Amino acid sequence: MPEGALQLHLDFDEAHLLGQLVGQLIDLLRSHSGTALDPDPLFASLEVGGTEAPPDDPALARLFPDAYEGASDASQFRRVTEQGLINRKMQDALEVSGALGIGAFSEEDADAAPVEVDVTESSLPAWVRTLTALRLAIAARLGLQEEGDHSRLSDDEVTRGTVLIYDWLAAILDSLLRMGRAE
């Protein structure tokens, strides 16, 4: 497409699923955004604030890992930067959600034509970060941490579908990155 834009073609069901996943990511981020922030309005305007301990939720812990090995340094860094990181991840997810047109479809649209989404040079980073965040959250919830975990979880009837979604997101991400580099 002109000016380095890409066009992502998704079946209606794929677009709907991706929209639901991004919506769940936004909900997850919002659930953690309610952490205690510094009451100083200047800090609040600079997106400074956060908790001192890593989140209990494994998905959030994977999205917001400790930046330092030492507990004290990690805690201080998290307390100052966490809210800004949450806000940036939410902005990215909201941008992807808007591009997909979440809420614009209903169950009656299930037979609708494929969904075409323009991914511009300026929106590509938001797409990459959002798809990566989705994959990190899914991997954390599944317990996908080591090389052998993927095949073990793929063989399990209970987790197979989620592993397929994880792989599908990887394929979308790979396609966007390849096409983005081709420009």
Short mmCIF file of N, CA and C in Angstrom, two decimals, residues 78-176:
data_model
loop_
_atom_site.label_atom_id
_atom_site.label_comp_id
_atom_site.label_asym_id
_atom_site.label_seq_id
_atom_site.Cartn_x
_atom_site.Cartn_y
_atom_site.Cartn_z
N ARG A 78 9.92 -0.01 39.87
CA ARG A 78 8.52 -0.33 39.59
C ARG A 78 7.61 0.78 40.12
N ARG A 79 7.89 1.26 41.33
CA ARG A 79 7.04 2.28 41.94
C ARG A 79 7.02 3.56 41.11
N VAL A 80 8.09 3.84 40.40
CA VAL A 80 8.18 5.06 39.61
C VAL A 80 7.68 4.88 38.17
N THR A 81 7.83 3.70 37.60
CA THR A 81 7.58 3.54 36.16
C THR A 81 6.35 2.72 35.78
N GLU A 82 5.81 1.94 36.70
CA GLU A 82 4.78 0.96 36.33
C GLU A 82 3.55 1.58 35.67
N GLN A 83 3.02 2.67 36.23
CA GLN A 83 1.80 3.25 35.67
C GLN A 83 2.03 3.76 34.24
N GLY A 84 3.17 4.32 33.98
CA GLY A 84 3.48 4.77 32.62
C GLY A 84 3.52 3.60 31.64
N LEU A 85 4.09 2.48 32.08
CA LEU A 85 4.14 1.29 31.23
C LEU A 85 2.74 0.74 30.97
N ILE A 86 1.93 0.72 32.00
CA ILE A 86 0.54 0.27 31.85
C ILE A 86 -0.18 1.16 30.85
N ASN A 87 -0.06 2.45 31.02
CA ASN A 87 -0.75 3.39 30.13
C ASN A 87 -0.31 3.23 28.67
N ARG A 88 0.98 3.03 28.44
CA ARG A 88 1.46 2.87 27.07
C ARG A 88 0.94 1.56 26.46
N LYS A 89 0.92 0.50 27.24
CA LYS A 89 0.38 -0.77 26.72
C LYS A 89 -1.11 -0.62 26.42
N MET A 90 -1.82 0.11 27.28
CA MET A 90 -3.26 0.33 27.03
C MET A 90 -3.47 1.18 25.78
N GLN A 91 -2.67 2.21 25.59
CA GLN A 91 -2.81 3.05 24.40
C GLN A 91 -2.57 2.22 23.14
N ASP A 92 -1.56 1.36 23.16
CA ASP A 92 -1.29 0.49 22.01
C ASP A 92 -2.48 -0.42 21.74
N ALA A 93 -2.99 -1.06 22.79
CA ALA A 93 -4.11 -1.99 22.63
C ALA A 93 -5.36 -1.27 22.15
N LEU A 94 -5.59 -0.07 22.64
CA LEU A 94 -6.76 0.71 22.20
C LEU A 94 -6.62 1.10 20.73
N GLU A 95 -5.40 1.39 20.29
CA GLU A 95 -5.16 1.71 18.88
C GLU A 95 -5.48 0.50 17.99
N VAL A 96 -5.03 -0.68 18.40
CA VAL A 96 -5.31 -1.91 17.65
C VAL A 96 -6.80 -2.19 17.67
N SER A 97 -7.40 -2.04 18.83
CA SER A 97 -8.84 -2.26 18.97
C SER A 97 -9.63 -1.34 18.04
N GLY A 98 -9.23 -0.09 17.98
CA GLY A 98 -9.90 0.86 17.10
C GLY A 98 -9.74 0.49 15.63
N ALA A 99 -8.56 0.03 15.27
CA ALA A 99 -8.32 -0.37 13.88
C ALA A 99 -9.16 -1.58 13.50
N LEU A 100 -9.36 -2.48 14.46
CA LEU A 100 -10.17 -3.67 14.19
C LEU A 100 -11.66 -3.35 14.16
N GLY A 101 -12.04 -2.26 14.80
CA GLY A 101 -13.45 -1.89 14.84
C GLY A 101 -14.23 -2.69 15.85
N ILE A 102 -13.64 -2.94 17.01
CA ILE A 102 -14.34 -3.69 18.05
C ILE A 102 -15.66 -3.00 18.36
N GLY A 103 -16.68 -3.79 18.45
CA GLY A 103 -18.01 -3.26 18.73
C GLY A 103 -18.77 -2.91 17.47
N ALA A 104 -18.09 -2.89 16.34
CA ALA A 104 -18.76 -2.55 15.08
C ALA A 104 -19.44 -3.77 14.47
N PHE A 105 -19.17 -4.95 15.03
CA PHE A 105 -19.72 -6.18 14.48
C PHE A 105 -20.70 -6.79 15.46
N SER A 106 -21.65 -7.51 14.94
CA SER A 106 -22.60 -8.24 15.78
C SER A 106 -22.61 -9.70 15.33
N GLU A 107 -23.33 -10.52 16.08
CA GLU A 107 -23.42 -11.95 15.74
C GLU A 107 -24.01 -12.15 14.35
N GLU A 108 -24.90 -11.26 13.93
CA GLU A 108 -25.51 -11.39 12.59
C GLU A 108 -24.50 -11.16 11.48
N ASP A 109 -23.38 -10.52 11.80
CA ASP A 109 -22.36 -10.23 10.81
C ASP A 109 -21.44 -11.42 10.54
N ALA A 110 -21.72 -12.56 11.17
CA ALA A 110 -20.81 -13.71 11.09
C ALA A 110 -20.53 -14.14 9.65
N ASP A 111 -21.47 -13.89 8.74
CA ASP A 111 -21.25 -14.25 7.34
C ASP A 111 -20.68 -13.08 6.54
N ALA A 112 -20.24 -12.06 7.25
CA ALA A 112 -19.74 -10.85 6.60
C ALA A 112 -18.43 -11.13 5.85
N ALA A 113 -18.13 -10.23 4.97
CA ALA A 113 -16.90 -10.32 4.18
C ALA A 113 -15.69 -10.22 5.10
N PRO A 114 -14.55 -10.65 4.61
CA PRO A 114 -13.33 -10.54 5.42
C PRO A 114 -13.08 -9.09 5.85
N VAL A 115 -12.38 -8.96 6.94
CA VAL A 115 -12.07 -7.64 7.49
C VAL A 115 -10.68 -7.26 7.01
N GLU A 116 -10.56 -6.08 6.45
CA GLU A 116 -9.28 -5.57 6.00
C GLU A 116 -8.88 -4.41 6.90
N VAL A 117 -7.70 -4.53 7.49
CA VAL A 117 -7.22 -3.52 8.43
C VAL A 117 -5.93 -2.93 7.89
N ASP A 118 -5.90 -1.62 7.77
CA ASP A 118 -4.69 -0.94 7.33
C ASP A 118 -3.77 -0.75 8.53
N VAL A 119 -2.54 -1.19 8.39
CA VAL A 119 -1.52 -1.02 9.42
C VAL A 119 -0.48 -0.09 8.82
N THR A 120 -0.46 1.13 9.30
CA THR A 120 0.45 2.13 8.76
C THR A 120 1.82 2.02 9.41
N GLU A 121 2.75 2.72 8.84
CA GLU A 121 4.09 2.74 9.41
C GLU A 121 4.06 3.24 10.85
N SER A 122 3.19 4.22 11.12
CA SER A 122 3.12 4.76 12.48
C SER A 122 2.35 3.85 13.44
N SER A 123 1.43 3.02 12.93
CA SER A 123 0.68 2.13 13.83
C SER A 123 1.32 0.76 13.98
N LEU A 124 2.29 0.43 13.12
CA LEU A 124 2.93 -0.88 13.20
C LEU A 124 3.54 -1.16 14.58
N PRO A 125 4.26 -0.22 15.20
CA PRO A 125 4.80 -0.52 16.53
C PRO A 125 3.72 -0.88 17.56
N ALA A 126 2.57 -0.22 17.52
CA ALA A 126 1.49 -0.53 18.46
C ALA A 126 0.98 -1.95 18.22
N TRP A 127 0.86 -2.35 16.95
CA TRP A 127 0.43 -3.70 16.62
C TRP A 127 1.44 -4.73 17.15
N VAL A 128 2.71 -4.47 16.90
CA VAL A 128 3.76 -5.41 17.34
C VAL A 128 3.76 -5.53 18.86
N ARG A 129 3.71 -4.41 19.55
CA ARG A 129 3.73 -4.45 21.02
C ARG A 129 2.48 -5.12 21.58
N THR A 130 1.32 -4.89 20.97
CA THR A 130 0.08 -5.49 21.46
C THR A 130 0.06 -6.99 21.21
N LEU A 131 0.43 -7.43 20.02
CA LEU A 131 0.47 -8.87 19.75
C LEU A 131 1.49 -9.56 20.65
N THR A 132 2.62 -8.91 20.89
CA THR A 132 3.63 -9.47 21.79
C THR A 132 3.08 -9.57 23.21
N ALA A 133 2.39 -8.53 23.67
CA ALA A 133 1.80 -8.55 25.02
C ALA A 133 0.77 -9.68 25.14
N LEU A 134 -0.04 -9.86 24.10
CA LEU A 134 -1.02 -10.96 24.12
C LEU A 134 -0.31 -12.31 24.24
N ARG A 135 0.73 -12.50 23.47
CA ARG A 135 1.46 -13.77 23.51
C ARG A 135 2.13 -13.98 24.86
N LEU A 136 2.68 -12.93 25.44
CA LEU A 136 3.30 -13.06 26.76
C LEU A 136 2.27 -13.44 27.81
N ALA A 137 1.10 -12.79 27.77
CA ALA A 137 0.04 -13.07 28.74
C ALA A 137 -0.46 -14.51 28.59
N ILE A 138 -0.68 -14.94 27.37
CA ILE A 138 -1.15 -16.31 27.12
C ILE A 138 -0.09 -17.31 27.60
N ALA A 139 1.16 -17.08 27.27
CA ALA A 139 2.23 -17.99 27.68
C ALA A 139 2.30 -18.10 29.20
N ALA A 140 2.15 -16.98 29.88
CA ALA A 140 2.19 -16.99 31.34
C ALA A 140 1.03 -17.78 31.92
N ARG A 141 -0.15 -17.58 31.38
CA ARG A 141 -1.33 -18.29 31.89
C ARG A 141 -1.25 -19.79 31.61
N LEU A 142 -0.66 -20.16 30.47
CA LEU A 142 -0.54 -21.58 30.10
C LEU A 142 0.61 -22.28 30.83
N GLY A 143 1.59 -21.51 31.27
CA GLY A 143 2.79 -22.12 31.82
C GLY A 143 3.78 -22.47 30.73
N LEU A 144 3.73 -21.73 29.65
CA LEU A 144 4.63 -21.92 28.51
C LEU A 144 5.90 -21.12 28.77
N GLN A 145 6.91 -21.82 29.29
CA GLN A 145 8.13 -21.13 29.68
C GLN A 145 9.39 -21.71 29.05
N GLU A 146 9.38 -23.01 28.84
CA GLU A 146 10.56 -23.67 28.31
C GLU A 146 10.24 -24.31 26.97
N GLU A 147 11.27 -24.68 26.25
CA GLU A 147 11.12 -25.22 24.90
C GLU A 147 10.17 -26.41 24.84
N GLY A 148 10.26 -27.33 25.75
CA GLY A 148 9.43 -28.53 25.74
C GLY A 148 7.98 -28.28 26.11
N ASP A 149 7.70 -27.14 26.70
CA ASP A 149 6.33 -26.83 27.14
C ASP A 149 5.36 -26.75 25.96
N HIS A 150 5.82 -26.22 24.84
CA HIS A 150 4.94 -26.01 23.70
C HIS A 150 4.35 -27.33 23.21
N SER A 151 5.20 -28.33 22.99
CA SER A 151 4.69 -29.61 22.49
C SER A 151 3.85 -30.32 23.55
N ARG A 152 4.25 -30.22 24.81
CA ARG A 152 3.46 -30.83 25.88
C ARG A 152 2.07 -30.21 25.96
N LEU A 153 2.00 -28.90 25.91
CA LEU A 153 0.71 -28.21 25.99
C LEU A 153 -0.12 -28.41 24.72
N SER A 154 0.55 -28.56 23.57
CA SER A 154 -0.16 -28.83 22.31
C SER A 154 -0.81 -30.21 22.32
N ASP A 155 -0.20 -31.14 23.01
CA ASP A 155 -0.74 -32.50 23.08
C ASP A 155 -1.88 -32.65 24.08
N ASP A 156 -2.00 -31.69 24.98
CA ASP A 156 -3.04 -31.74 26.01
C ASP A 156 -4.35 -31.18 25.46
N GLU A 157 -5.42 -31.97 25.54
CA GLU A 157 -6.72 -31.54 25.00
C GLU A 157 -7.20 -30.22 25.61
N VAL A 158 -6.93 -30.02 26.88
CA VAL A 158 -7.42 -28.83 27.59
C VAL A 158 -6.73 -27.56 27.09
N THR A 159 -5.45 -27.62 26.78
CA THR A 159 -4.69 -26.42 26.41
C THR A 159 -4.41 -26.29 24.92
N ARG A 160 -4.72 -27.31 24.14
CA ARG A 160 -4.40 -27.30 22.71
C ARG A 160 -4.96 -26.07 21.99
N GLY A 161 -6.20 -25.73 22.21
CA GLY A 161 -6.82 -24.59 21.53
C GLY A 161 -6.12 -23.28 21.84
N THR A 162 -5.74 -23.11 23.09
CA THR A 162 -5.06 -21.86 23.48
C THR A 162 -3.66 -21.81 22.87
N VAL A 163 -3.00 -22.95 22.77
CA VAL A 163 -1.68 -22.98 22.12
C VAL A 163 -1.83 -22.63 20.64
N LEU A 164 -2.90 -23.09 20.01
CA LEU A 164 -3.14 -22.75 18.60
C LEU A 164 -3.35 -21.24 18.44
N ILE A 165 -4.05 -20.63 19.36
CA ILE A 165 -4.25 -19.17 19.32
C ILE A 165 -2.91 -18.46 19.51
N TYR A 166 -2.11 -18.95 20.45
CA TYR A 166 -0.78 -18.40 20.69
C TYR A 166 0.06 -18.45 19.40
N ASP A 167 0.01 -19.60 18.72
CA ASP A 167 0.75 -19.75 17.46
C ASP A 167 0.18 -18.86 16.35
N TRP A 168 -1.14 -18.73 16.31
CA TRP A 168 -1.78 -17.87 15.31
C TRP A 168 -1.35 -16.42 15.50
N LEU A 169 -1.29 -15.97 16.75
CA LEU A 169 -0.82 -14.61 17.02
C LEU A 169 0.63 -14.45 16.57
N ALA A 170 1.44 -15.49 16.75
CA ALA A 170 2.84 -15.45 16.30
C ALA A 170 2.90 -15.32 14.78
N ALA A 171 2.00 -16.01 14.09
CA ALA A 171 1.99 -15.94 12.61
C ALA A 171 1.60 -14.54 12.14
N ILE A 172 0.63 -13.93 12.79
CA ILE A 172 0.24 -12.56 12.43
C ILE A 172 1.41 -11.61 12.69
N LEU A 173 2.02 -11.74 13.85
CA LEU A 173 3.15 -10.90 14.22
C LEU A 173 4.29 -11.07 13.22
N ASP A 174 4.60 -12.30 12.87
CA ASP A 174 5.66 -12.59 11.91
C ASP A 174 5.34 -11.96 10.55
N SER A 175 4.10 -12.08 10.11
CA SER A 175 3.71 -11.50 8.82
C SER A 175 3.85 -9.99 8.83
N LEU A 176 3.41 -9.35 9.90
CA LEU A 176 3.51 -7.89 9.99
C LEU A 176 4.98 -7.45 9.98
#
